[in-house]
PDB file of C-alpha atoms in Angstrom:
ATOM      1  CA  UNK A   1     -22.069  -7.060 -15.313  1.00  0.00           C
ATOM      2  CA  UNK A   2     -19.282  -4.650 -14.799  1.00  0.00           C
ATOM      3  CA  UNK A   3     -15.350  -5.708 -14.897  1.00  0.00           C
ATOM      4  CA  UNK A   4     -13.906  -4.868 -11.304  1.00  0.00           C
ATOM      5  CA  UNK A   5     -10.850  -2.153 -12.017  1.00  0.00           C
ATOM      6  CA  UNK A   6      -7.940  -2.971 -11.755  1.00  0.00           C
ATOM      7  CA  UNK A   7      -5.000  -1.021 -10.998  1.00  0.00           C
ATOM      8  CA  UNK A   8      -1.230  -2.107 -11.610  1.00  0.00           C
ATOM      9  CA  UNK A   9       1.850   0.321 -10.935  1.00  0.00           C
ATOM     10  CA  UNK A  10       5.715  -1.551 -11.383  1.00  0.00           C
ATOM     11  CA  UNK A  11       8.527   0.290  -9.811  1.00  0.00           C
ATOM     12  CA  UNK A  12      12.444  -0.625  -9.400  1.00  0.00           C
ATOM     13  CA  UNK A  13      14.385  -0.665  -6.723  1.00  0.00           C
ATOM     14  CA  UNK A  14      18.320  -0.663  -5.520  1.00  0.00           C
ATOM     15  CA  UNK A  15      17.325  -2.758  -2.639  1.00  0.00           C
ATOM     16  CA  UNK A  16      17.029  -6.443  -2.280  1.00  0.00           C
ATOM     17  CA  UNK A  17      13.965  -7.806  -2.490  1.00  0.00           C
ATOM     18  CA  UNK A  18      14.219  -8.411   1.336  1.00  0.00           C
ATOM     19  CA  UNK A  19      14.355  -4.667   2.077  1.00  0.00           C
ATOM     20  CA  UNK A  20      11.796  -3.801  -0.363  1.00  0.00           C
ATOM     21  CA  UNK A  21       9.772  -6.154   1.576  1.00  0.00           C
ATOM     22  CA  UNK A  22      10.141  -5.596   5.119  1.00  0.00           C
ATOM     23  CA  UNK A  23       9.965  -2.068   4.993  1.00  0.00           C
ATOM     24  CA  UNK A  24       5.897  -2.785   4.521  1.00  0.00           C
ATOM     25  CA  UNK A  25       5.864  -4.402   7.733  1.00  0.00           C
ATOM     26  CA  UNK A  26       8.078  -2.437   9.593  1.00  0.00           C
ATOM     27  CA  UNK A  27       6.000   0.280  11.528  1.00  0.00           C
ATOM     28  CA  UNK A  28       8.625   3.187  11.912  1.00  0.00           C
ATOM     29  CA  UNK A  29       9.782   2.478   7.663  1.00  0.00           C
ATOM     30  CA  UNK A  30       6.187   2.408   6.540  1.00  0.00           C
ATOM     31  CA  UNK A  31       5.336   5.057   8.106  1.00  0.00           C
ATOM     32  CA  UNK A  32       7.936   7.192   6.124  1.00  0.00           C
ATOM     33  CA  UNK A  33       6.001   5.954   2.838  1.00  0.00           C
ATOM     34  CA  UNK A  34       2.567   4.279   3.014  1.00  0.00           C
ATOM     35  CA  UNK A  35      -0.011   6.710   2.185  1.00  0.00           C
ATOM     36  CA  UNK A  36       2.358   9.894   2.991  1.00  0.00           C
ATOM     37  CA  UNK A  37       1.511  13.483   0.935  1.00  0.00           C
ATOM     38  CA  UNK A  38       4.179  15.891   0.732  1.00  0.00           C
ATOM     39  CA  UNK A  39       2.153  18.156   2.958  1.00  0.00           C
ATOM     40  CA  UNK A  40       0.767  15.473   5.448  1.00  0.00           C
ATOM     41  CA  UNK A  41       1.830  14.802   8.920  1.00  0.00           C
ATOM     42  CA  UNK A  42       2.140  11.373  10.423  1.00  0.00           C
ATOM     43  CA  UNK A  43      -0.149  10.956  13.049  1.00  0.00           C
ATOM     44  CA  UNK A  44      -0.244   7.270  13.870  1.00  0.00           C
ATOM     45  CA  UNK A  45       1.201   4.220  12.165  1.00  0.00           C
ATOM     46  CA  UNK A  46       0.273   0.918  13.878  1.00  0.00           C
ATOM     47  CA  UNK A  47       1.751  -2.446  11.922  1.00  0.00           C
ATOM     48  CA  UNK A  48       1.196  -6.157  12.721  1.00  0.00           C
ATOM     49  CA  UNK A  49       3.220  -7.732   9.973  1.00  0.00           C
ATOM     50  CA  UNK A  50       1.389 -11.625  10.564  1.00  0.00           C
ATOM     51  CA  UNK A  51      -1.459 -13.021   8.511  1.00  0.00           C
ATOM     52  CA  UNK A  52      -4.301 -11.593   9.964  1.00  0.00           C
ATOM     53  CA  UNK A  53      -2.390  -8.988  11.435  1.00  0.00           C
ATOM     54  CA  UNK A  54      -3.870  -5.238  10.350  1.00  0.00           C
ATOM     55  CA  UNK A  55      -2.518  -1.707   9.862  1.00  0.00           C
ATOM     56  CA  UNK A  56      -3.459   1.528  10.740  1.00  0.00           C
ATOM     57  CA  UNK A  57      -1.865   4.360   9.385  1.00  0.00           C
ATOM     58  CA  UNK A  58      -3.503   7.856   9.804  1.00  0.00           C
ATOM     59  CA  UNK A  59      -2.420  11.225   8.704  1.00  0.00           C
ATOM     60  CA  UNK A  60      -3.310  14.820   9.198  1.00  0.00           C
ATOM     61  CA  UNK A  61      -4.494  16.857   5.631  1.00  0.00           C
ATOM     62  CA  UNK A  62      -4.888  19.727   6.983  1.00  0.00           C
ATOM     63  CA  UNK A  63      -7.801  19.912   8.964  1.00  0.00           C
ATOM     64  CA  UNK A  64      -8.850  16.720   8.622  1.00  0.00           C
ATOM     65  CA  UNK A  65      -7.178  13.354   9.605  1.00  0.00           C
ATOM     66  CA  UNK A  66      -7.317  10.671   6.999  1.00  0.00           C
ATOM     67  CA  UNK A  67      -7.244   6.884   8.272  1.00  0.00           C
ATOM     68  CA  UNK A  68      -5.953   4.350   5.883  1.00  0.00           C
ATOM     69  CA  UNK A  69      -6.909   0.455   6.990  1.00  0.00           C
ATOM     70  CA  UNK A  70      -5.970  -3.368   6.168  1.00  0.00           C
ATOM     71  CA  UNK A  71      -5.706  -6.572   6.756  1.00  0.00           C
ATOM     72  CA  UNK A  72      -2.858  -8.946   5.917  1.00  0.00           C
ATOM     73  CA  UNK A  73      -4.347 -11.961   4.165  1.00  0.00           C
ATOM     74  CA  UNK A  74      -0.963 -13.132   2.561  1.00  0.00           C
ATOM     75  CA  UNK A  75       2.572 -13.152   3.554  1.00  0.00           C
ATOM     76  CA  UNK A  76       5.370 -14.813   1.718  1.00  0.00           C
ATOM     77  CA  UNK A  77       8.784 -13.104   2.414  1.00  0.00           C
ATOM     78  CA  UNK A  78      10.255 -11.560   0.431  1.00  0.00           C
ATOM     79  CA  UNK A  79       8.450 -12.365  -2.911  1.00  0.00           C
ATOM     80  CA  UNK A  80       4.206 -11.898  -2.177  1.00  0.00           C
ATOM     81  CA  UNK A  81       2.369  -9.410   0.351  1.00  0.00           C
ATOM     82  CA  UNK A  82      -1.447  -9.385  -0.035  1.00  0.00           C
ATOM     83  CA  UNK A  83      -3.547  -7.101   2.296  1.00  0.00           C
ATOM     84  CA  UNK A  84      -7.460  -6.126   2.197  1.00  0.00           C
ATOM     85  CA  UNK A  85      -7.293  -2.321   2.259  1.00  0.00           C
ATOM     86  CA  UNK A  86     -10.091  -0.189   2.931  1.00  0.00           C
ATOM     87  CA  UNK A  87     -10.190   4.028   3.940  1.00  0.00           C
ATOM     88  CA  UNK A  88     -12.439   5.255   7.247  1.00  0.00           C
ATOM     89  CA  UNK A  89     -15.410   6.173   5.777  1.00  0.00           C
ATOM     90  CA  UNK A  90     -15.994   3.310   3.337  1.00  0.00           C
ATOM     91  CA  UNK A  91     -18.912   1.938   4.823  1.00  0.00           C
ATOM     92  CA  UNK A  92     -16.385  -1.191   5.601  1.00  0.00           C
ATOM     93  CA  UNK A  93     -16.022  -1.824   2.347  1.00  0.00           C
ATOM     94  CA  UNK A  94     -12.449  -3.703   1.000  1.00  0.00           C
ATOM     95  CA  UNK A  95     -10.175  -4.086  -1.368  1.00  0.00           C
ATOM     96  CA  UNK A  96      -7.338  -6.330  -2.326  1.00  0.00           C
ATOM     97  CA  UNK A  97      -3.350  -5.522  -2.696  1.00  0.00           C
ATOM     98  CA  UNK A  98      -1.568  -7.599  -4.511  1.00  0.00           C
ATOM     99  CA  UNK A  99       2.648  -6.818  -3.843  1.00  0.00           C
ATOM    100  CA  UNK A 100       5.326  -8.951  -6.108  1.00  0.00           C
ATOM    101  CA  UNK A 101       8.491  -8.741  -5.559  1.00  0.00           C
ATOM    102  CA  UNK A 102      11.182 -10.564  -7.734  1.00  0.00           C
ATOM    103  CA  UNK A 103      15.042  -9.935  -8.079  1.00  0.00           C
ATOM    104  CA  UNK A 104      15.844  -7.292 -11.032  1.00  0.00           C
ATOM    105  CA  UNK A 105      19.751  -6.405 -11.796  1.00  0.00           C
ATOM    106  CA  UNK A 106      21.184  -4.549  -8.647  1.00  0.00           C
ATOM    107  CA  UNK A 107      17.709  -5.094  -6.768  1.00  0.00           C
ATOM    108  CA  UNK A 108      14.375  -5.579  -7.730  1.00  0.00           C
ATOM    109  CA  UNK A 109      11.044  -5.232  -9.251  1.00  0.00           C
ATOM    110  CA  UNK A 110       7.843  -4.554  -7.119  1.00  0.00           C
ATOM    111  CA  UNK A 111       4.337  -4.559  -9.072  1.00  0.00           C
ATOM    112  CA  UNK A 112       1.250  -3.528  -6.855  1.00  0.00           C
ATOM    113  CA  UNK A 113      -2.038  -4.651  -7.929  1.00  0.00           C
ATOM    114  CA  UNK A 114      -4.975  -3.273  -6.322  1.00  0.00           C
ATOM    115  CA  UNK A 115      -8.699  -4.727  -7.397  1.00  0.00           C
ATOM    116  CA  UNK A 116     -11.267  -2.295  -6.363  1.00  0.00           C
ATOM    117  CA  UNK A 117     -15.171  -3.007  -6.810  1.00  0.00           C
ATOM    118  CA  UNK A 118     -16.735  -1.325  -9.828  1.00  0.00           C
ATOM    119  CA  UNK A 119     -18.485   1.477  -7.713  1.00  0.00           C
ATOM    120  CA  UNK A 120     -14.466   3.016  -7.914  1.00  0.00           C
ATOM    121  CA  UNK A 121     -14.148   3.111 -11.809  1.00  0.00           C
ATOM    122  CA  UNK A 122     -13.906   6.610 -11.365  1.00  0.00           C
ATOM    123  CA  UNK A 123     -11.368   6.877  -9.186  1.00  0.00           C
ATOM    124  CA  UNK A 124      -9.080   4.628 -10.925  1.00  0.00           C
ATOM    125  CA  UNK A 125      -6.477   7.686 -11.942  1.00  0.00           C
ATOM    126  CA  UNK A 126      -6.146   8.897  -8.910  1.00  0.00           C
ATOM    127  CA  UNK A 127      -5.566   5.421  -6.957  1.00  0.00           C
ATOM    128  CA  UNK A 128      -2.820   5.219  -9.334  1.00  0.00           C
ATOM    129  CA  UNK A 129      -1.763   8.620  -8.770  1.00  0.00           C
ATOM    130  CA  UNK A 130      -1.631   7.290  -5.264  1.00  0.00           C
ATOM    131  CA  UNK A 131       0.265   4.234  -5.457  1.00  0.00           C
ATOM    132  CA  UNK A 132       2.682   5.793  -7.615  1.00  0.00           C
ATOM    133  CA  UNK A 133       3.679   8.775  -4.850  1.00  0.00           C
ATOM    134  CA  UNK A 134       4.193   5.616  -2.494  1.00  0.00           C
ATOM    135  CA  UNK A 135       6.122   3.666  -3.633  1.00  0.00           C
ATOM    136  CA  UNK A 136       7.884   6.844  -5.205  1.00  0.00           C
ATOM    137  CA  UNK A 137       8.279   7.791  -0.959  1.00  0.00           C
ATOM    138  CA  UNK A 138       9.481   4.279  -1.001  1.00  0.00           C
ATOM    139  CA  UNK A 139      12.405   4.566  -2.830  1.00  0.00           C
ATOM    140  CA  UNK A 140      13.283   7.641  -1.021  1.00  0.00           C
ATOM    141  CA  UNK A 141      13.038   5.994   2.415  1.00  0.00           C
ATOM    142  CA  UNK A 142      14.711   3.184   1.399  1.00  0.00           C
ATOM    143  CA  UNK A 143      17.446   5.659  -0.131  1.00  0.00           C
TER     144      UNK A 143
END
């Protein structure tokens, strides 16, 4: 049986834990960060921060327009944010997000965890790639 992968990425911030946060569920500040490439435009970025509330955040890659989903399953301000996440295109199929926050120094300490299904052992590098250039656009939109 294979192991699901898992992929973790930790990243400080100088921003209180509330900030950090809110800025997931706040449509016009996660739209500056979540799933944003330096050559990408912002197309649409649709947030309802409740459990059970989803997301929608789409942006244009050139020609093509790529649509990033979830779900909110979990939502303990400020410390735990857990969403299902899933791209167009993947036959419906889910993952889980896993977001800890806890108070570090000046501000704090956020470590993603995202648990994919084995099929996406391959593409574990680059989903960290990913999350890394997030919440790296994170800390610049928080500034």
């Amino acid at each position: 049986m294979s192991q699901d992968p898992v992929v973790r990425v930790t990243r400080r911030f100088r921003a209180s834990p509330e900030r950090v946060f809110d800025a997931f569920l706040d449509p016009a500040m996660a739209g500056r960060f979540m799933f944003r490439t330096p050559a990408g435009e912002l197309v649409r970025c649709e947030v309802d921060g409740r459990v059970g509330g989803r997301f929608t955040i789409v942006e244009r890659r050139g020609d093509e327009d790529a649509e990033h989903l979830g779900e909110f399953v979990r939502i303990e301000r400020p410390r735990k944010l857990v969403f299902m996440f899933g791209n167009e295109g993947w036959d419906g199929e889910f993952s889980q997000v896993d977001i800890d926050i806890a108070p570090a120094g000046d501000g704090c300490e956020l470590t993603l965890t995202h648990r994919m299904a084995p099929k996406w052992a391959d593409w574990v590098g680059r989903v960290e790639e990913g999350w890394t250039l997030i919440l790296g656009n994170l800390g610049k939109a928080l500034g």
